[in-house]
Amino acid sequence: MFQQNWRQILFSLFSFVIAFIPARELQAQAPAGRSAASLNPAISVIGTFLGTAASAEAFRKNIDLGLHEAEFSFQAYVDPYAKADFFVAFGRHGSNPLAAEGEEGGLEPALEEAYLTALSLPYSLKVKAGIFRSAFGKLNLSHPHAYPFADLPAAYVNFLGDEGLSDAGVSINWLVPNPFHYFQELTFEFTSASAESRSFAKAAGNKFLYLAHLKNFFDLTENATLEIGLSGAFGPNDLDGHITKLGGLDFTYKWKPLRRNRYQSFTLMAETIFNHRHEAGGARVKSKGFYGFANYQLAKRWFLGGRYDYAEFPESGERHDRAVSGVLGFYATEFQKFEWQLGRIKPAGQDGYFQILLRGVFVIGAHGAHEY
């Protein structure tokens, strides 16, 4: 009954937005109609191979290597007013095969994203409905194969889940006009509250997850940009409807000289997540997590980076994971890359260990660009 009501709410809201758009505005702003050549969707396949070795003996095995994930994407314009995106993945659970639980060998299918985006809306609005990755923080909107490192930062794993935060719902995006002429984008989402998230859970009754993200993007010079993002999420964390509030701050600085942009670049990024959790009996938990990552381009195809992780837990601010990693990346082309990552991992309450990750990613077909 709850799922049926939820689908009715999504359909009603999406229909409401479309119905109140004046037809003449749609016609004035619509892109060219679909031609016969574009009847087929853009199809791509992304393969991710992952090899792992660790010095710890607590894992079910210390060395693993194989196909970690195969992602299939289907993207096409439905008509001049809407675009559909579907992403289906066959993969192992989590970003670290040594830490994965369950039986070995099998690649489990999962519908990662499936959403319809309404285009050509007035007032610089964009609306999408379906299952999608939430606009929390900097990394979460992108798929893990696009990250410049081989595993997910501990703050994301502990607070958002092994694959990040995604859910079924509606997202409204607005390009905010401002007198200073810099890029500012406001996103508001409400979803059903993800069952796979470590901070949120489905609750009885009509309790949803609400999320907002404000992205600010500045051109500092001809060679450098700065992005600052603010995130907030509010939703139930158990069946009884106790509430978790998450706050996020992300910072990304990019330097890429115009004259040698194929050979030199530098990226510095950091994110912090703040957690305030209400539990049964009136208990409150405050905790946090963050990571920082710097990446320097050594040559045309070579990158060298370093990352530091610190993450407490949604249920505890007294325990924490820590890690420090170095990453060497080789980007053969836009369609193939390899990363070698060496890290010193210190899980909460356990002995530290060294870990090596080797990741190869390739793509065939037409795969759309991820969020900049």
Short mmCIF file of N, CA and C in Angstrom, two decimals, residues 89-254:
data_model
loop_
_atom_site.label_atom_id
_atom_site.label_comp_id
_atom_site.label_asym_id
_atom_site.label_seq_id
_atom_site.Cartn_x
_atom_site.Cartn_y
_atom_site.Cartn_z
N ALA A 89 23.61 -2.35 -13.92
CA ALA A 89 24.97 -2.83 -13.62
C ALA A 89 24.92 -4.26 -13.10
N PHE A 90 25.92 -5.04 -13.51
CA PHE A 90 26.16 -6.37 -12.95
C PHE A 90 27.50 -6.26 -12.21
N GLY A 91 27.45 -6.40 -10.90
CA GLY A 91 28.70 -6.20 -10.17
C GLY A 91 28.69 -6.82 -8.80
N ARG A 92 29.84 -6.69 -8.16
CA ARG A 92 29.97 -7.13 -6.79
C ARG A 92 29.53 -6.02 -5.85
N HIS A 93 29.11 -6.40 -4.67
CA HIS A 93 28.64 -5.43 -3.70
C HIS A 93 29.82 -4.68 -3.09
N GLY A 94 29.75 -3.32 -3.06
CA GLY A 94 30.78 -2.52 -2.43
C GLY A 94 31.95 -2.26 -3.36
N SER A 95 32.81 -1.31 -2.95
CA SER A 95 33.96 -0.94 -3.77
C SER A 95 35.20 -1.72 -3.43
N ASN A 96 35.18 -2.49 -2.34
CA ASN A 96 36.34 -3.26 -1.93
C ASN A 96 35.97 -4.74 -1.92
N PRO A 97 36.47 -5.55 -2.86
CA PRO A 97 36.07 -6.96 -2.92
C PRO A 97 36.50 -7.75 -1.71
N LEU A 98 37.57 -7.33 -1.03
CA LEU A 98 38.01 -8.06 0.16
C LEU A 98 37.04 -7.87 1.31
N ALA A 99 36.39 -6.72 1.35
CA ALA A 99 35.46 -6.44 2.44
C ALA A 99 34.05 -6.90 2.14
N ALA A 100 33.78 -7.35 0.90
CA ALA A 100 32.43 -7.74 0.53
C ALA A 100 32.02 -9.00 1.27
N GLU A 101 30.75 -9.05 1.63
CA GLU A 101 30.22 -10.20 2.32
C GLU A 101 29.44 -11.07 1.34
N GLY A 102 29.16 -12.29 1.74
CA GLY A 102 28.34 -13.16 0.91
C GLY A 102 29.20 -14.14 0.12
N GLU A 103 28.56 -14.86 -0.77
CA GLU A 103 29.24 -15.89 -1.53
C GLU A 103 30.09 -15.27 -2.62
N GLU A 104 31.14 -16.00 -3.00
CA GLU A 104 32.06 -15.50 -4.00
C GLU A 104 31.55 -15.75 -5.40
N GLY A 105 32.11 -15.01 -6.34
CA GLY A 105 31.94 -15.35 -7.73
C GLY A 105 30.85 -14.62 -8.48
N GLY A 106 29.67 -14.51 -7.96
CA GLY A 106 28.53 -14.00 -8.69
C GLY A 106 28.53 -12.49 -8.85
N LEU A 107 28.11 -12.04 -10.04
CA LEU A 107 27.89 -10.61 -10.28
C LEU A 107 26.39 -10.38 -10.20
N GLU A 108 25.97 -9.58 -9.26
CA GLU A 108 24.54 -9.37 -9.03
C GLU A 108 24.03 -8.21 -9.87
N PRO A 109 22.86 -8.39 -10.54
CA PRO A 109 22.30 -7.30 -11.34
C PRO A 109 21.62 -6.26 -10.44
N ALA A 110 21.68 -5.01 -10.87
CA ALA A 110 21.04 -3.94 -10.10
C ALA A 110 20.67 -2.80 -11.06
N LEU A 111 19.47 -2.28 -10.88
CA LEU A 111 19.06 -1.09 -11.64
C LEU A 111 19.58 0.12 -10.89
N GLU A 112 20.71 0.67 -11.35
CA GLU A 112 21.34 1.77 -10.63
C GLU A 112 20.55 3.07 -10.76
N GLU A 113 20.17 3.40 -11.99
CA GLU A 113 19.40 4.63 -12.21
C GLU A 113 18.41 4.41 -13.34
N ALA A 114 17.26 5.02 -13.22
CA ALA A 114 16.24 4.99 -14.28
C ALA A 114 15.36 6.21 -14.05
N TYR A 115 15.52 7.21 -14.90
CA TYR A 115 14.77 8.44 -14.66
C TYR A 115 14.43 9.15 -15.96
N LEU A 116 13.38 9.94 -15.87
CA LEU A 116 12.93 10.77 -16.99
C LEU A 116 13.16 12.23 -16.61
N THR A 117 13.79 12.98 -17.52
CA THR A 117 14.08 14.39 -17.26
C THR A 117 13.24 15.27 -18.18
N ALA A 118 12.50 16.19 -17.59
CA ALA A 118 11.72 17.15 -18.36
C ALA A 118 12.62 18.29 -18.80
N LEU A 119 12.68 18.54 -20.11
CA LEU A 119 13.56 19.56 -20.68
C LEU A 119 12.75 20.79 -21.09
N SER A 120 13.47 21.85 -21.41
CA SER A 120 12.86 23.06 -21.96
C SER A 120 11.82 23.67 -21.03
N LEU A 121 12.03 23.53 -19.75
CA LEU A 121 11.12 24.16 -18.80
C LEU A 121 11.45 25.65 -18.67
N PRO A 122 10.46 26.45 -18.31
CA PRO A 122 10.72 27.89 -18.14
C PRO A 122 11.50 28.16 -16.86
N TYR A 123 12.01 29.38 -16.73
CA TYR A 123 12.67 29.86 -15.53
C TYR A 123 13.90 29.02 -15.16
N SER A 124 14.58 28.46 -16.18
CA SER A 124 15.82 27.68 -15.98
C SER A 124 15.61 26.51 -15.03
N LEU A 125 14.46 25.87 -15.11
CA LEU A 125 14.15 24.72 -14.26
C LEU A 125 14.41 23.42 -15.01
N LYS A 126 14.76 22.39 -14.25
CA LYS A 126 14.88 21.04 -14.79
C LYS A 126 14.32 20.08 -13.75
N VAL A 127 13.48 19.16 -14.19
CA VAL A 127 12.83 18.23 -13.27
C VAL A 127 13.08 16.81 -13.75
N LYS A 128 13.46 15.93 -12.83
CA LYS A 128 13.58 14.52 -13.19
C LYS A 128 12.89 13.67 -12.14
N ALA A 129 12.36 12.53 -12.59
CA ALA A 129 11.63 11.63 -11.70
C ALA A 129 12.03 10.21 -11.99
N GLY A 130 12.15 9.40 -10.95
CA GLY A 130 12.54 8.01 -11.10
C GLY A 130 13.51 7.60 -10.02
N ILE A 131 14.45 6.74 -10.37
CA ILE A 131 15.52 6.33 -9.45
C ILE A 131 16.81 7.00 -9.91
N PHE A 132 17.49 7.72 -9.02
CA PHE A 132 18.68 8.47 -9.43
C PHE A 132 19.61 8.65 -8.24
N ARG A 133 20.86 8.97 -8.55
CA ARG A 133 21.84 9.28 -7.51
C ARG A 133 21.54 10.67 -6.96
N SER A 134 21.54 10.79 -5.66
CA SER A 134 21.15 12.04 -5.01
C SER A 134 22.23 13.10 -5.14
N ALA A 135 21.80 14.35 -5.11
CA ALA A 135 22.73 15.49 -5.28
C ALA A 135 23.33 15.89 -3.94
N PHE A 136 23.87 14.92 -3.20
CA PHE A 136 24.51 15.22 -1.92
C PHE A 136 26.01 15.22 -2.12
N GLY A 137 26.65 16.36 -1.85
CA GLY A 137 28.10 16.44 -1.96
C GLY A 137 28.58 16.53 -3.39
N LYS A 138 29.88 16.34 -3.57
CA LYS A 138 30.52 16.47 -4.88
C LYS A 138 30.55 15.16 -5.64
N LEU A 139 30.93 14.06 -4.98
CA LEU A 139 31.15 12.81 -5.68
C LEU A 139 29.87 12.05 -5.98
N ASN A 140 28.86 12.20 -5.16
CA ASN A 140 27.75 11.25 -5.20
C ASN A 140 26.99 11.24 -6.52
N LEU A 141 26.99 12.35 -7.27
CA LEU A 141 26.26 12.38 -8.53
C LEU A 141 26.93 11.53 -9.61
N SER A 142 28.22 11.29 -9.48
CA SER A 142 28.95 10.53 -10.49
C SER A 142 28.99 9.05 -10.12
N HIS A 143 29.14 8.21 -11.13
CA HIS A 143 29.29 6.78 -10.87
C HIS A 143 30.73 6.51 -10.42
N PRO A 144 30.95 5.49 -9.59
CA PRO A 144 32.29 5.25 -9.02
C PRO A 144 33.40 5.08 -10.06
N HIS A 145 33.09 4.57 -11.26
CA HIS A 145 34.16 4.37 -12.24
C HIS A 145 34.75 5.70 -12.71
N ALA A 146 34.04 6.82 -12.47
CA ALA A 146 34.54 8.13 -12.89
C ALA A 146 35.43 8.79 -11.85
N TYR A 147 35.53 8.20 -10.65
CA TYR A 147 36.35 8.81 -9.60
C TYR A 147 37.83 8.70 -9.95
N PRO A 148 38.64 9.65 -9.49
CA PRO A 148 40.09 9.58 -9.76
C PRO A 148 40.83 8.68 -8.79
N PHE A 149 40.13 7.83 -8.03
CA PHE A 149 40.76 6.85 -7.14
C PHE A 149 39.94 5.56 -7.22
N ALA A 150 40.49 4.48 -6.68
CA ALA A 150 39.92 3.16 -6.94
C ALA A 150 38.84 2.74 -5.95
N ASP A 151 38.69 3.44 -4.83
CA ASP A 151 37.66 3.07 -3.87
C ASP A 151 36.94 4.32 -3.38
N LEU A 152 35.83 4.11 -2.70
CA LEU A 152 35.03 5.22 -2.21
C LEU A 152 35.61 5.71 -0.88
N PRO A 153 35.68 7.04 -0.66
CA PRO A 153 36.18 7.54 0.64
C PRO A 153 35.36 6.98 1.81
N ALA A 154 36.03 6.79 2.93
CA ALA A 154 35.38 6.17 4.10
C ALA A 154 34.18 6.98 4.58
N ALA A 155 34.22 8.32 4.45
CA ALA A 155 33.09 9.14 4.90
C ALA A 155 31.83 8.82 4.10
N TYR A 156 32.00 8.57 2.79
CA TYR A 156 30.85 8.18 1.96
C TYR A 156 30.34 6.80 2.35
N VAL A 157 31.27 5.85 2.53
CA VAL A 157 30.86 4.48 2.86
C VAL A 157 30.12 4.45 4.19
N ASN A 158 30.65 5.14 5.20
CA ASN A 158 30.06 5.06 6.54
C ASN A 158 28.72 5.78 6.66
N PHE A 159 28.54 6.91 5.94
CA PHE A 159 27.32 7.69 6.11
C PHE A 159 26.31 7.52 4.96
N LEU A 160 26.80 7.26 3.74
CA LEU A 160 25.88 7.19 2.60
C LEU A 160 25.70 5.77 2.08
N GLY A 161 26.67 4.89 2.32
CA GLY A 161 26.54 3.51 1.86
C GLY A 161 27.68 3.12 0.93
N ASP A 162 27.79 1.82 0.66
CA ASP A 162 28.90 1.30 -0.15
C ASP A 162 28.90 1.84 -1.57
N GLU A 163 27.74 2.20 -2.09
CA GLU A 163 27.63 2.71 -3.46
C GLU A 163 27.21 4.17 -3.49
N GLY A 164 27.21 4.85 -2.35
CA GLY A 164 26.72 6.22 -2.30
C GLY A 164 25.22 6.25 -2.04
N LEU A 165 24.62 7.42 -2.16
CA LEU A 165 23.20 7.60 -1.84
C LEU A 165 22.40 7.72 -3.13
N SER A 166 21.45 6.81 -3.32
CA SER A 166 20.52 6.89 -4.46
C SER A 166 19.16 6.39 -3.99
N ASP A 167 18.11 6.86 -4.67
CA ASP A 167 16.77 6.56 -4.19
C ASP A 167 15.76 6.88 -5.28
N ALA A 168 14.50 6.52 -5.04
CA ALA A 168 13.41 6.82 -5.97
C ALA A 168 12.67 8.06 -5.50
N GLY A 169 12.46 9.00 -6.43
CA GLY A 169 11.78 10.22 -6.05
C GLY A 169 11.77 11.24 -7.16
N VAL A 170 11.72 12.51 -6.77
CA VAL A 170 11.65 13.62 -7.72
C VAL A 170 12.75 14.62 -7.37
N SER A 171 13.41 15.15 -8.40
CA SER A 171 14.47 16.15 -8.23
C SER A 171 14.13 17.38 -9.06
N ILE A 172 14.21 18.54 -8.43
CA ILE A 172 13.94 19.82 -9.11
C ILE A 172 15.22 20.65 -9.06
N ASN A 173 15.68 21.07 -10.21
CA ASN A 173 16.95 21.78 -10.33
C ASN A 173 16.70 23.17 -10.92
N TRP A 174 17.28 24.18 -10.29
CA TRP A 174 17.07 25.57 -10.73
C TRP A 174 18.40 26.29 -10.88
N LEU A 175 18.63 26.85 -12.07
CA LEU A 175 19.81 27.67 -12.32
C LEU A 175 19.53 29.07 -11.79
N VAL A 176 20.12 29.41 -10.66
CA VAL A 176 19.75 30.63 -9.94
C VAL A 176 20.38 31.86 -10.59
N PRO A 177 19.58 32.84 -10.99
CA PRO A 177 20.18 34.09 -11.50
C PRO A 177 20.75 34.91 -10.34
N ASN A 178 21.89 35.55 -10.55
CA ASN A 178 22.47 36.37 -9.49
C ASN A 178 23.19 37.56 -10.12
N PRO A 179 23.31 38.67 -9.39
CA PRO A 179 23.89 39.89 -9.97
C PRO A 179 25.40 39.81 -10.19
N PHE A 180 26.06 38.79 -9.66
CA PHE A 180 27.53 38.69 -9.77
C PHE A 180 27.96 37.78 -10.93
N HIS A 181 27.00 37.22 -11.63
CA HIS A 181 27.24 36.47 -12.87
C HIS A 181 28.16 35.27 -12.68
N TYR A 182 28.06 34.59 -11.58
CA TYR A 182 28.74 33.31 -11.43
C TYR A 182 27.69 32.21 -11.45
N PHE A 183 28.15 30.98 -11.70
CA PHE A 183 27.23 29.85 -11.81
C PHE A 183 26.73 29.45 -10.43
N GLN A 184 25.41 29.43 -10.28
CA GLN A 184 24.81 29.01 -9.01
C GLN A 184 23.60 28.13 -9.32
N GLU A 185 23.58 26.96 -8.73
CA GLU A 185 22.55 25.97 -9.04
C GLU A 185 21.97 25.42 -7.74
N LEU A 186 20.66 25.43 -7.64
CA LEU A 186 19.97 24.93 -6.44
C LEU A 186 19.17 23.68 -6.81
N THR A 187 19.36 22.61 -6.06
CA THR A 187 18.64 21.36 -6.30
C THR A 187 17.86 20.97 -5.05
N PHE A 188 16.61 20.61 -5.26
CA PHE A 188 15.78 20.11 -4.16
C PHE A 188 15.22 18.75 -4.55
N GLU A 189 15.30 17.79 -3.64
CA GLU A 189 14.81 16.44 -3.92
C GLU A 189 13.97 15.93 -2.76
N PHE A 190 12.97 15.16 -3.08
CA PHE A 190 12.35 14.35 -2.03
C PHE A 190 12.16 12.94 -2.56
N THR A 191 12.58 11.98 -1.76
CA THR A 191 12.61 10.58 -2.17
C THR A 191 12.04 9.70 -1.07
N SER A 192 11.98 8.39 -1.35
CA SER A 192 11.31 7.47 -0.44
C SER A 192 12.14 7.10 0.77
N ALA A 193 13.41 7.54 0.85
CA ALA A 193 14.40 7.18 1.89
C ALA A 193 15.00 5.82 1.54
N SER A 194 16.26 5.85 1.18
CA SER A 194 16.91 4.66 0.64
C SER A 194 17.05 3.56 1.68
N ALA A 195 16.70 2.33 1.27
CA ALA A 195 16.85 1.20 2.18
C ALA A 195 18.30 0.77 2.31
N GLU A 196 19.17 1.14 1.34
CA GLU A 196 20.56 0.71 1.37
C GLU A 196 21.48 1.74 2.03
N SER A 197 20.98 2.91 2.36
CA SER A 197 21.80 3.92 2.99
C SER A 197 22.03 3.58 4.46
N ARG A 198 23.21 3.93 4.99
CA ARG A 198 23.51 3.66 6.39
C ARG A 198 22.98 4.74 7.32
N SER A 199 22.55 5.86 6.76
CA SER A 199 22.01 6.93 7.60
C SER A 199 20.49 7.01 7.56
N PHE A 200 19.88 6.48 6.50
CA PHE A 200 18.43 6.60 6.33
C PHE A 200 17.82 5.24 6.08
N ALA A 201 16.51 5.14 6.37
CA ALA A 201 15.79 3.88 6.17
C ALA A 201 14.32 4.18 5.92
N LYS A 202 13.66 3.25 5.28
CA LYS A 202 12.24 3.41 5.06
C LYS A 202 11.50 3.33 6.39
N ALA A 203 10.53 4.21 6.57
CA ALA A 203 9.76 4.24 7.81
C ALA A 203 8.29 3.99 7.51
N ALA A 204 7.56 3.61 8.54
CA ALA A 204 6.13 3.41 8.38
C ALA A 204 5.47 4.78 8.16
N GLY A 205 4.41 4.79 7.36
CA GLY A 205 3.72 6.04 7.10
C GLY A 205 4.39 6.86 6.02
N ASN A 206 3.88 8.07 5.83
CA ASN A 206 4.38 8.94 4.77
C ASN A 206 5.56 9.78 5.25
N LYS A 207 6.68 9.14 5.48
CA LYS A 207 7.90 9.83 5.90
C LYS A 207 8.93 9.68 4.78
N PHE A 208 9.39 10.80 4.25
CA PHE A 208 10.28 10.79 3.10
C PHE A 208 11.63 11.39 3.47
N LEU A 209 12.56 11.26 2.52
CA LEU A 209 13.87 11.88 2.65
C LEU A 209 13.89 13.17 1.83
N TYR A 210 14.22 14.28 2.47
CA TYR A 210 14.29 15.58 1.81
C TYR A 210 15.76 16.00 1.71
N LEU A 211 16.12 16.53 0.56
CA LEU A 211 17.53 16.86 0.33
C LEU A 211 17.62 18.16 -0.47
N ALA A 212 18.60 18.98 -0.14
CA ALA A 212 18.86 20.22 -0.89
C ALA A 212 20.36 20.37 -1.10
N HIS A 213 20.72 20.91 -2.25
CA HIS A 213 22.15 21.14 -2.55
C HIS A 213 22.29 22.46 -3.29
N LEU A 214 23.22 23.29 -2.85
CA LEU A 214 23.52 24.57 -3.51
C LEU A 214 24.95 24.50 -4.04
N LYS A 215 25.07 24.60 -5.35
CA LYS A 215 26.38 24.56 -6.01
C LYS A 215 26.77 25.96 -6.46
N ASN A 216 27.97 26.39 -6.08
CA ASN A 216 28.50 27.70 -6.48
C ASN A 216 29.80 27.48 -7.24
N PHE A 217 29.89 28.04 -8.45
CA PHE A 217 31.06 27.79 -9.29
C PHE A 217 31.63 29.13 -9.76
N PHE A 218 32.94 29.33 -9.49
CA PHE A 218 33.59 30.61 -9.78
C PHE A 218 34.76 30.41 -10.74
N ASP A 219 34.90 31.29 -11.71
CA ASP A 219 36.10 31.36 -12.55
C ASP A 219 37.08 32.32 -11.86
N LEU A 220 38.13 31.77 -11.25
CA LEU A 220 39.09 32.61 -10.53
C LEU A 220 40.00 33.35 -11.50
N THR A 221 40.53 32.60 -12.47
CA THR A 221 41.37 33.17 -13.54
C THR A 221 41.05 32.40 -14.82
N GLU A 222 41.81 32.67 -15.88
CA GLU A 222 41.64 31.89 -17.11
C GLU A 222 42.04 30.44 -16.92
N ASN A 223 42.86 30.17 -15.88
CA ASN A 223 43.39 28.82 -15.68
C ASN A 223 42.82 28.11 -14.47
N ALA A 224 42.05 28.79 -13.64
CA ALA A 224 41.65 28.19 -12.36
C ALA A 224 40.17 28.43 -12.07
N THR A 225 39.55 27.42 -11.46
CA THR A 225 38.14 27.51 -11.04
C THR A 225 38.00 27.04 -9.60
N LEU A 226 36.95 27.47 -8.96
CA LEU A 226 36.65 27.08 -7.59
C LEU A 226 35.18 26.73 -7.48
N GLU A 227 34.90 25.58 -6.89
CA GLU A 227 33.52 25.16 -6.65
C GLU A 227 33.30 24.94 -5.16
N ILE A 228 32.23 25.52 -4.63
CA ILE A 228 31.86 25.33 -3.23
C ILE A 228 30.41 24.87 -3.19
N GLY A 229 30.17 23.75 -2.52
CA GLY A 229 28.82 23.20 -2.44
C GLY A 229 28.36 23.03 -1.01
N LEU A 230 27.08 23.25 -0.80
CA LEU A 230 26.46 23.04 0.51
C LEU A 230 25.33 22.03 0.34
N SER A 231 25.28 21.03 1.22
CA SER A 231 24.26 20.00 1.14
C SER A 231 23.56 19.83 2.47
N GLY A 232 22.29 19.42 2.41
CA GLY A 232 21.54 19.10 3.62
C GLY A 232 20.53 18.01 3.32
N ALA A 233 20.39 17.05 4.21
CA ALA A 233 19.43 15.96 4.03
C ALA A 233 18.72 15.70 5.35
N PHE A 234 17.46 15.34 5.26
CA PHE A 234 16.61 15.17 6.45
C PHE A 234 15.67 14.02 6.17
N GLY A 235 15.71 12.94 7.02
CA GLY A 235 14.83 11.82 6.77
C GLY A 235 14.86 10.80 7.90
N PRO A 236 13.99 9.78 7.81
CA PRO A 236 13.92 8.77 8.88
C PRO A 236 15.10 7.82 8.83
N ASN A 237 15.48 7.30 10.01
CA ASN A 237 16.59 6.34 10.07
C ASN A 237 16.16 4.97 10.55
N ASP A 238 14.86 4.77 10.88
CA ASP A 238 14.36 3.45 11.26
C ASP A 238 12.87 3.37 10.98
N LEU A 239 12.30 2.22 11.23
CA LEU A 239 10.89 1.98 10.92
C LEU A 239 9.97 2.87 11.73
N ASP A 240 10.42 3.28 12.92
CA ASP A 240 9.59 4.13 13.78
C ASP A 240 9.64 5.61 13.39
N GLY A 241 10.49 5.95 12.47
CA GLY A 241 10.52 7.33 11.98
C GLY A 241 11.41 8.28 12.74
N HIS A 242 12.37 7.76 13.51
CA HIS A 242 13.35 8.66 14.13
C HIS A 242 14.19 9.32 13.03
N ILE A 243 14.59 10.55 13.29
CA ILE A 243 15.14 11.40 12.23
C ILE A 243 16.67 11.48 12.26
N THR A 244 17.25 11.49 11.07
CA THR A 244 18.67 11.83 10.90
C THR A 244 18.79 13.08 10.04
N LYS A 245 19.67 13.98 10.47
CA LYS A 245 19.98 15.18 9.68
C LYS A 245 21.45 15.09 9.26
N LEU A 246 21.69 15.24 7.96
CA LEU A 246 23.05 15.26 7.44
C LEU A 246 23.33 16.62 6.83
N GLY A 247 24.50 17.15 7.12
CA GLY A 247 24.96 18.38 6.48
C GLY A 247 26.25 18.10 5.74
N GLY A 248 26.48 18.80 4.65
CA GLY A 248 27.69 18.55 3.87
C GLY A 248 28.28 19.83 3.32
N LEU A 249 29.61 19.88 3.26
CA LEU A 249 30.33 21.00 2.67
C LEU A 249 31.40 20.42 1.75
N ASP A 250 31.38 20.81 0.48
CA ASP A 250 32.40 20.32 -0.46
C ASP A 250 33.12 21.49 -1.12
N PHE A 251 34.39 21.26 -1.44
CA PHE A 251 35.28 22.29 -1.96
C PHE A 251 36.13 21.67 -3.06
N THR A 252 36.17 22.28 -4.24
CA THR A 252 36.99 21.75 -5.34
C THR A 252 37.70 22.90 -6.04
N TYR A 253 39.03 22.85 -6.07
CA TYR A 253 39.84 23.82 -6.81
C TYR A 253 40.51 23.10 -7.97
N LYS A 254 40.39 23.68 -9.17
CA LYS A 254 41.01 23.08 -10.35
C LYS A 254 41.87 24.11 -11.05
#
